[in-house]
Short mmCIF file of C-alpha atoms in Angstrom, two decimals:
data_model
loop_
_atom_site.label_atom_id
_atom_site.label_comp_id
_atom_site.label_asym_id
_atom_site.label_seq_id
_atom_site.Cartn_x
_atom_site.Cartn_y
_atom_site.Cartn_z
CA UNK L 22 -30.17 6.85 53.67
CA UNK L 23 -28.11 10.01 53.83
CA UNK L 24 -24.90 10.58 51.94
CA UNK L 25 -23.38 12.02 55.10
CA UNK L 26 -23.97 8.76 56.94
CA UNK L 27 -22.56 6.64 54.14
CA UNK L 28 -19.52 8.92 53.87
CA UNK L 29 -18.90 8.67 57.61
CA UNK L 30 -19.12 4.88 57.44
CA UNK L 31 -16.83 4.61 54.41
CA UNK L 32 -14.39 6.90 56.21
CA UNK L 33 -14.22 4.52 59.18
CA UNK L 34 -13.45 1.53 57.02
CA UNK L 35 -11.06 3.56 54.88
CA UNK L 36 -9.20 4.91 57.91
CA UNK L 37 -8.82 1.40 59.33
CA UNK L 38 -7.17 0.28 56.10
CA UNK L 39 -5.11 3.44 55.64
CA UNK L 40 -3.67 3.52 59.15
CA UNK L 41 -2.81 -0.18 59.17
CA UNK L 42 -1.17 0.17 55.74
CA UNK L 43 0.98 2.97 57.15
CA UNK L 44 1.74 1.00 60.30
CA UNK L 45 2.75 -2.13 58.41
CA UNK L 46 4.98 -0.04 56.18
CA UNK L 47 7.24 0.19 59.24
CA UNK L 48 8.29 -3.39 58.50
CA UNK L 49 9.65 -2.83 55.04
CA UNK L 50 13.36 -3.65 55.21
CA UNK L 51 12.95 -4.63 58.89
CA UNK L 52 11.09 -7.95 58.76
CA UNK L 53 12.82 -11.14 59.94
CA UNK L 54 13.35 -12.23 56.32
CA UNK L 55 13.50 -10.59 52.92
CA UNK L 56 10.57 -12.82 51.95
CA UNK L 57 8.55 -11.49 54.87
CA UNK L 58 9.38 -7.89 53.91
CA UNK L 59 7.65 -8.51 50.62
CA UNK L 60 4.73 -10.36 52.19
CA UNK L 61 4.01 -7.58 54.69
CA UNK L 62 4.48 -4.92 52.02
CA UNK L 63 1.99 -6.70 49.76
CA UNK L 64 -0.54 -6.79 52.57
CA UNK L 65 0.05 -3.10 53.31
CA UNK L 66 -0.43 -2.25 49.64
CA UNK L 67 -3.67 -4.26 49.51
CA UNK L 68 -4.89 -2.23 52.48
CA UNK L 69 -3.79 1.00 50.87
CA UNK L 70 -5.79 0.08 47.77
CA UNK L 71 -8.87 -0.50 49.89
CA UNK L 72 -8.29 2.81 51.67
CA UNK L 73 -8.02 4.68 48.38
CA UNK L 74 -11.34 3.31 47.12
CA UNK L 75 -13.13 3.98 50.40
CA UNK L 76 -11.69 7.46 51.00
CA UNK L 77 -12.35 8.50 47.41
CA UNK L 78 -15.94 7.39 47.83
CA UNK L 79 -16.32 9.16 51.18
CA UNK L 80 -14.75 12.33 49.81
CA UNK L 81 -17.06 12.44 46.81
CA UNK L 82 -20.19 12.16 48.94
CA UNK L 83 -19.54 15.08 51.26
CA UNK L 84 -18.45 18.52 50.20
CA UNK L 85 -15.45 20.08 51.87
CA UNK L 86 -15.07 23.57 53.31
CA UNK L 87 -14.56 25.08 49.85
CA UNK L 88 -17.81 23.60 48.54
CA UNK L 89 -16.10 20.98 46.39
CA UNK L 90 -15.56 17.27 46.91
CA UNK L 91 -12.58 16.14 49.00
CA UNK L 92 -10.02 13.94 47.34
CA UNK L 93 -8.42 10.86 48.86
CA UNK L 94 -5.27 12.97 49.34
CA UNK L 95 -7.18 15.73 51.12
CA UNK L 96 -8.63 13.21 53.52
CA UNK L 97 -5.34 11.42 54.07
CA UNK L 98 -2.96 14.34 54.40
CA UNK L 99 -5.03 17.25 55.62
CA UNK L 100 -7.12 15.85 58.45
CA UNK L 101 -5.98 16.19 62.04
CA UNK L 102 -5.78 13.33 64.50
CA UNK L 103 -9.24 13.90 65.98
CA UNK L 104 -10.79 13.63 62.52
CA UNK L 105 -9.46 10.11 61.95
CA UNK L 106 -12.04 7.48 62.84
CA UNK L 107 -10.05 4.23 62.65
CA UNK L 108 -10.20 1.69 65.45
CA UNK L 109 -7.28 2.06 67.83
CA UNK L 110 -6.07 -1.48 67.13
CA UNK L 111 -4.61 -0.55 63.75
CA UNK L 112 -2.51 2.35 65.05
CA UNK L 113 -0.72 0.41 67.79
CA UNK L 114 3.05 0.49 67.29
CA UNK L 115 4.95 -2.79 67.05
CA UNK L 116 8.22 -1.46 68.50
CA UNK L 117 10.02 -3.96 66.29
CA UNK L 118 8.12 -6.94 67.69
CA UNK L 119 7.13 -9.15 64.76
CA UNK L 120 4.79 -11.18 66.97
CA UNK L 121 2.85 -8.03 67.77
CA UNK L 122 2.45 -7.24 64.09
CA UNK L 123 1.17 -10.76 63.47
CA UNK L 124 -1.16 -10.81 66.49
CA UNK L 125 -2.78 -7.58 65.35
CA UNK L 126 -3.01 -8.82 61.76
CA UNK L 127 -4.70 -12.03 62.91
CA UNK L 128 -7.38 -10.16 64.81
CA UNK L 129 -7.86 -7.36 62.31
CA UNK L 130 -7.88 -9.48 59.16
CA UNK L 131 -10.30 -11.93 60.78
CA UNK L 132 -12.59 -9.02 61.55
CA UNK L 133 -12.14 -7.43 58.13
CA UNK L 134 -12.80 -10.77 56.44
CA UNK L 135 -16.17 -11.25 58.12
CA UNK L 136 -16.99 -7.59 57.59
CA UNK L 137 -16.26 -7.54 53.87
CA UNK L 138 -17.91 -10.92 53.30
CA UNK L 139 -21.14 -9.48 54.72
CA UNK L 140 -20.68 -6.02 53.20
CA UNK L 141 -20.49 -7.54 49.73
CA UNK L 142 -24.30 -7.78 50.00
CA UNK L 143 -24.68 -4.11 50.97
CA UNK L 144 -27.50 -2.10 49.43
CA UNK L 145 -24.84 0.49 48.60
CA UNK L 146 -23.34 -0.72 45.33
CA UNK L 147 -19.98 1.00 45.75
CA UNK L 148 -19.40 -0.42 49.23
CA UNK L 149 -20.55 -3.83 48.00
CA UNK L 150 -18.11 -3.72 45.09
CA UNK L 151 -15.17 -2.63 47.24
CA UNK L 152 -15.97 -5.36 49.76
CA UNK L 153 -16.35 -8.09 47.14
CA UNK L 154 -12.91 -7.29 45.74
CA UNK L 155 -11.22 -6.81 49.10
CA UNK L 156 -12.51 -9.96 50.75
CA UNK L 157 -10.21 -12.08 48.56
CA UNK L 158 -7.22 -9.97 49.56
CA UNK L 159 -8.11 -10.15 53.22
CA UNK L 160 -8.58 -13.91 53.00
CA UNK L 161 -4.88 -14.09 52.21
CA UNK L 162 -3.92 -11.63 54.96
CA UNK L 163 -5.77 -13.78 57.47
CA UNK L 164 -4.06 -16.89 56.21
CA UNK L 165 -0.65 -15.25 56.44
CA UNK L 166 -1.25 -14.21 60.04
CA UNK L 167 -2.65 -17.66 60.84
CA UNK L 168 0.42 -19.44 59.47
CA UNK L 169 2.71 -17.32 61.59
CA UNK L 170 0.71 -17.60 64.80
CA UNK L 171 0.72 -21.39 64.41
CA UNK L 172 4.47 -21.50 63.85
CA UNK L 173 5.45 -19.00 66.51
CA UNK L 174 2.98 -20.30 69.08
CA UNK L 175 3.85 -23.94 68.51
CA UNK L 176 7.53 -23.16 68.00
CA UNK L 177 10.34 -22.65 70.48
CA UNK L 178 9.75 -21.71 74.13
CA UNK L 179 10.93 -18.19 73.27
CA UNK L 180 8.68 -17.77 70.23
CA UNK L 181 5.74 -19.20 72.13
CA UNK L 182 6.23 -16.81 75.02
CA UNK L 183 6.58 -13.82 72.73
CA UNK L 184 3.54 -14.75 70.62
CA UNK L 185 1.43 -15.09 73.76
CA UNK L 186 2.72 -11.77 75.02
CA UNK L 187 1.81 -10.14 71.71
CA UNK L 188 -1.75 -11.51 71.85
CA UNK L 189 -2.06 -10.23 75.42
CA UNK L 190 -0.88 -6.79 74.26
CA UNK L 191 -3.44 -6.36 71.47
CA UNK L 192 -6.37 -7.94 73.28
CA UNK L 193 -7.61 -4.82 75.13
CA UNK L 194 -8.19 -3.27 71.69
CA UNK L 195 -10.24 -6.14 70.24
CA UNK L 196 -13.70 -5.33 71.60
CA UNK L 197 -13.69 -1.87 70.02
CA UNK L 198 -14.03 -3.56 66.63
CA UNK L 199 -17.44 -4.91 67.60
CA UNK L 200 -18.95 -1.68 68.94
CA UNK L 201 -22.17 -0.37 67.44
CA UNK L 202 -23.34 3.24 67.54
CA UNK L 203 -26.19 5.36 66.15
CA UNK L 204 -24.56 5.78 62.76
CA UNK L 205 -24.17 2.05 62.30
CA UNK L 206 -27.71 1.37 63.55
CA UNK L 207 -29.15 3.79 60.97
CA UNK L 208 -27.12 2.28 58.14
CA UNK L 209 -27.83 -1.30 59.19
CA UNK L 210 -31.56 -0.55 59.05
CA UNK L 211 -31.01 0.61 55.45
CA UNK L 212 -29.01 -2.57 54.72
CA UNK L 213 -25.99 -0.40 53.86
CA UNK L 214 -23.70 -1.25 56.77
CA UNK L 215 -22.79 -4.43 58.62
CA UNK L 216 -23.51 -4.48 62.34
CA UNK L 217 -20.08 -4.93 63.98
CA UNK L 218 -21.71 -6.68 66.93
CA UNK L 219 -22.75 -9.51 64.63
CA UNK L 220 -19.14 -10.06 63.61
CA UNK L 221 -18.04 -10.80 67.15
CA UNK L 222 -18.97 -14.48 67.29
CA UNK L 223 -17.47 -15.60 63.96
CA UNK L 224 -14.33 -13.47 64.36
CA UNK L 225 -13.56 -14.61 67.89
CA UNK L 226 -14.34 -18.21 66.93
CA UNK L 227 -11.80 -18.09 64.12
CA UNK L 228 -9.14 -16.37 66.22
CA UNK L 229 -9.71 -18.69 69.16
CA UNK L 230 -9.38 -21.76 66.94
CA UNK L 231 -6.04 -20.52 65.59
CA UNK L 232 -4.78 -19.56 69.04
CA UNK L 233 -5.79 -22.97 70.34
CA UNK L 234 -4.07 -24.84 67.51
CA UNK L 235 -0.98 -22.74 68.21
CA UNK L 236 -1.04 -24.11 71.79
CA UNK L 237 -1.58 -20.57 73.07
CA UNK L 238 -4.26 -19.17 75.35
CA UNK L 239 -6.95 -16.68 74.36
CA UNK L 240 -6.16 -13.70 76.59
CA UNK L 241 -8.56 -12.73 79.33
CA UNK L 242 -8.69 -9.06 80.14
CA UNK L 243 -11.04 -6.58 81.69
CA UNK L 244 -9.18 -3.68 80.12
CA UNK L 245 -11.07 -2.40 77.14
CA UNK L 246 -9.90 0.58 75.12
CA UNK L 247 -12.27 2.47 72.88
CA UNK L 248 -12.86 5.79 71.18
CA UNK L 249 -11.23 5.51 67.78
CA UNK L 250 -14.55 5.87 65.95
CA UNK L 251 -15.02 9.19 67.76
CA UNK L 252 -11.54 10.42 66.91
CA UNK L 253 -9.93 9.52 70.22
CA UNK L 254 -6.61 7.81 69.67
CA UNK L 255 -3.60 6.42 71.47
CA UNK L 256 -0.35 8.28 71.93
CA UNK L 257 1.12 6.50 68.91
CA UNK L 258 -1.35 8.04 66.47
CA UNK L 259 0.22 11.50 66.43
CA UNK L 260 3.61 10.11 65.52
CA UNK L 261 2.09 7.92 62.82
CA UNK L 262 0.28 10.87 61.27
CA UNK L 263 3.35 13.08 61.47
CA UNK L 264 5.25 10.59 59.37
CA UNK L 265 2.33 10.06 57.00
CA UNK L 266 1.50 13.72 56.51
CA UNK L 267 4.59 15.83 56.97
CA UNK L 268 5.77 15.84 53.36
CA UNK L 269 2.36 16.72 51.94
CA UNK L 270 1.89 19.44 54.54
CA UNK L 271 5.39 20.92 54.30
CA UNK L 272 5.27 21.03 50.51
CA UNK L 273 1.61 21.51 49.56
CA UNK L 274 0.83 20.17 46.11
CA UNK L 275 4.26 18.56 45.74
CA UNK L 276 4.51 16.00 42.93
CA UNK L 277 7.28 13.81 41.59
CA UNK W 28 20.19 -7.88 62.59
CA UNK W 29 22.29 -10.76 63.85
CA UNK W 30 19.12 -12.71 64.68
CA UNK W 31 17.82 -12.25 61.16
CA UNK W 32 21.15 -13.36 59.79
CA UNK W 33 21.08 -16.49 61.91
CA UNK W 34 17.54 -17.43 60.86
CA UNK W 35 18.42 -16.86 57.21
CA UNK W 36 21.06 -19.52 57.58
CA UNK W 37 18.67 -21.93 59.29
CA UNK W 38 15.79 -21.63 56.86
CA UNK W 39 16.17 -24.02 53.93
CA UNK W 40 16.24 -22.92 50.33
CA UNK W 41 13.33 -23.70 48.01
CA UNK W 42 13.21 -23.60 44.23
CA UNK W 43 10.07 -22.07 42.77
CA UNK W 44 8.27 -23.17 39.61
CA UNK W 45 5.36 -21.19 38.21
CA UNK W 46 2.89 -22.14 35.51
CA UNK W 47 1.94 -19.00 33.64
CA UNK W 48 -1.24 -20.29 32.01
CA UNK W 49 -3.29 -23.42 31.70
CA UNK W 50 -1.70 -25.64 29.10
CA UNK W 51 1.86 -24.47 29.70
CA UNK W 52 4.31 -26.29 31.93
CA UNK W 53 5.74 -25.01 35.17
CA UNK W 54 8.93 -23.05 34.61
CA UNK W 55 11.65 -22.29 37.13
CA UNK W 56 11.45 -18.66 38.22
CA UNK W 57 13.82 -18.43 41.18
CA UNK W 58 14.35 -19.47 44.76
CA UNK W 59 13.54 -18.33 48.27
CA UNK W 60 13.99 -19.16 51.95
CA UNK W 61 11.15 -20.53 54.03
CA UNK W 62 10.83 -22.63 57.21
CA UNK W 63 8.54 -25.22 55.59
CA UNK W 64 6.65 -26.06 52.40
CA UNK W 65 3.45 -24.23 53.34
CA UNK W 66 5.31 -20.99 54.01
CA UNK W 67 7.45 -21.51 50.92
CA UNK W 68 4.30 -21.62 48.79
CA UNK W 69 3.03 -18.44 50.35
CA UNK W 70 6.34 -16.65 50.01
CA UNK W 71 6.45 -17.76 46.39
CA UNK W 72 3.01 -16.30 45.84
CA UNK W 73 4.20 -12.99 47.26
CA UNK W 74 7.55 -12.90 45.50
CA UNK W 75 6.85 -14.40 42.10
CA UNK W 76 3.16 -14.01 41.24
CA UNK W 77 2.33 -10.51 42.46
CA UNK W 78 2.00 -9.25 38.89
CA UNK W 79 -0.29 -12.07 37.73
CA UNK W 80 2.59 -14.20 36.49
CA UNK W 81 0.96 -17.50 37.29
CA UNK W 82 -1.99 -19.77 37.96
CA UNK W 83 -0.09 -22.54 39.74
CA UNK W 84 3.03 -22.74 41.89
CA UNK W 85 5.35 -25.60 42.82
CA UNK W 86 8.00 -25.32 45.49
CA UNK W 87 10.74 -27.91 45.78
CA UNK W 88 13.42 -28.19 48.45
CA UNK W 89 16.59 -27.11 46.68
CA UNK W 90 18.46 -29.99 48.30
CA UNK W 91 16.04 -32.46 46.64
CA UNK W 92 17.20 -31.41 43.20
CA UNK W 93 19.99 -33.39 41.57
CA UNK W 94 21.74 -31.17 39.08
CA UNK W 95 24.19 -31.92 36.32
CA UNK W 96 27.65 -30.64 37.02
CA UNK W 97 29.49 -28.13 34.85
CA UNK W 98 32.37 -30.64 34.86
CA UNK W 99 30.15 -33.12 33.03
CA UNK W 100 29.23 -30.64 30.33
CA UNK W 101 31.43 -32.18 27.64
CA UNK W 102 30.18 -35.70 28.19
CA UNK W 103 26.56 -34.71 28.67
CA UNK W 104 25.87 -32.16 26.01
CA UNK W 105 28.57 -31.87 23.37
CA UNK W 106 27.83 -35.26 21.68
CA UNK W 107 24.40 -33.94 20.66
CA UNK W 108 25.97 -31.12 18.67
CA UNK W 109 26.41 -32.99 15.37
CA UNK W 110 23.35 -35.27 15.45
CA UNK W 111 21.22 -33.30 13.04
CA UNK W 112 19.15 -36.41 12.30
CA UNK W 113 17.66 -36.09 15.78
CA UNK W 114 15.81 -32.99 14.68
CA UNK W 115 12.58 -33.72 12.84
CA UNK W 116 13.61 -31.68 9.83
CA UNK W 117 13.74 -34.48 7.27
CA UNK W 118 10.00 -34.83 6.92
CA UNK W 119 7.73 -32.83 4.70
CA UNK W 120 4.98 -31.46 6.88
CA UNK W 121 1.51 -31.79 5.38
CA UNK W 122 -0.42 -28.57 4.80
CA UNK W 123 -2.76 -27.77 7.62
CA UNK W 124 -0.56 -29.09 10.42
CA UNK W 125 0.26 -25.94 12.24
CA UNK W 126 1.71 -26.85 15.59
CA UNK W 127 4.25 -29.52 14.75
#
């Protein structure tokens, strides 16, 4: 197995966590309740912790342009949009719609849960250790999203309609999570990576069961967005990165 | 934010009790708003145990708690002030009994 491959794989998982952490940070001081502010912030911080471990690992495996390792900060603040390899689902903006945040969290945390549960047996000890720790965090994220989908779906006519609309909005970005490519195939054969295609059945079964209990319908769509793993992102990504990176780029090396 | 304000009024208040370690009792740590008991437990986990403060949480609807009134303070508590014989200080404790 090559370090370059492992670094590229860790970068994907790290970018997923990093970008969703940044996206969920939007909710701090804007959630429906003070209690929910804290809940979403805790989830975002869990994700940020996962991102730090994964990006640090990726950066140590591959040397940067100056011949030295790249730090988690280098990778976070100094890459351009096309170099980010997160799935598009995590960058989608909520536009203040709490249901959208919860719909995305249900899908993503269900996927991340199955991924980390399997990755805990990876032949790569660092990835296995990160996954074993993170799976407990993600278990809670998934539960939090589940509780809200049940309450909003099986709530008032308005909350039900909005929760369904939110599921419909994120659904075209779900299949991207299950895509396999050459990198993954190589790493799966080395027992380092988890084949995303194998996550599809358990993830969709969990999500469908929650959606069904919430008296909602699993969306049906032929629209299928993709490209995040190759650095192709939605319009929202540039704005997200501008907010994430501008301080570090405007004041290189700034500390406080 | 008017919607948030309205829902804050509708969500009931819950009192939160956390047990710090096995062997200790649950102690009151604060309160929170939640739509139901399941969410109250989860909110309590997020608000009151994020720095490893506990191993067990109770949530109780605040309206289910009957509290003594400040007006009853004299009748309730003052009579205990001069009953020193209620404290177990008139015994000699045998050597070797550490946790009495």
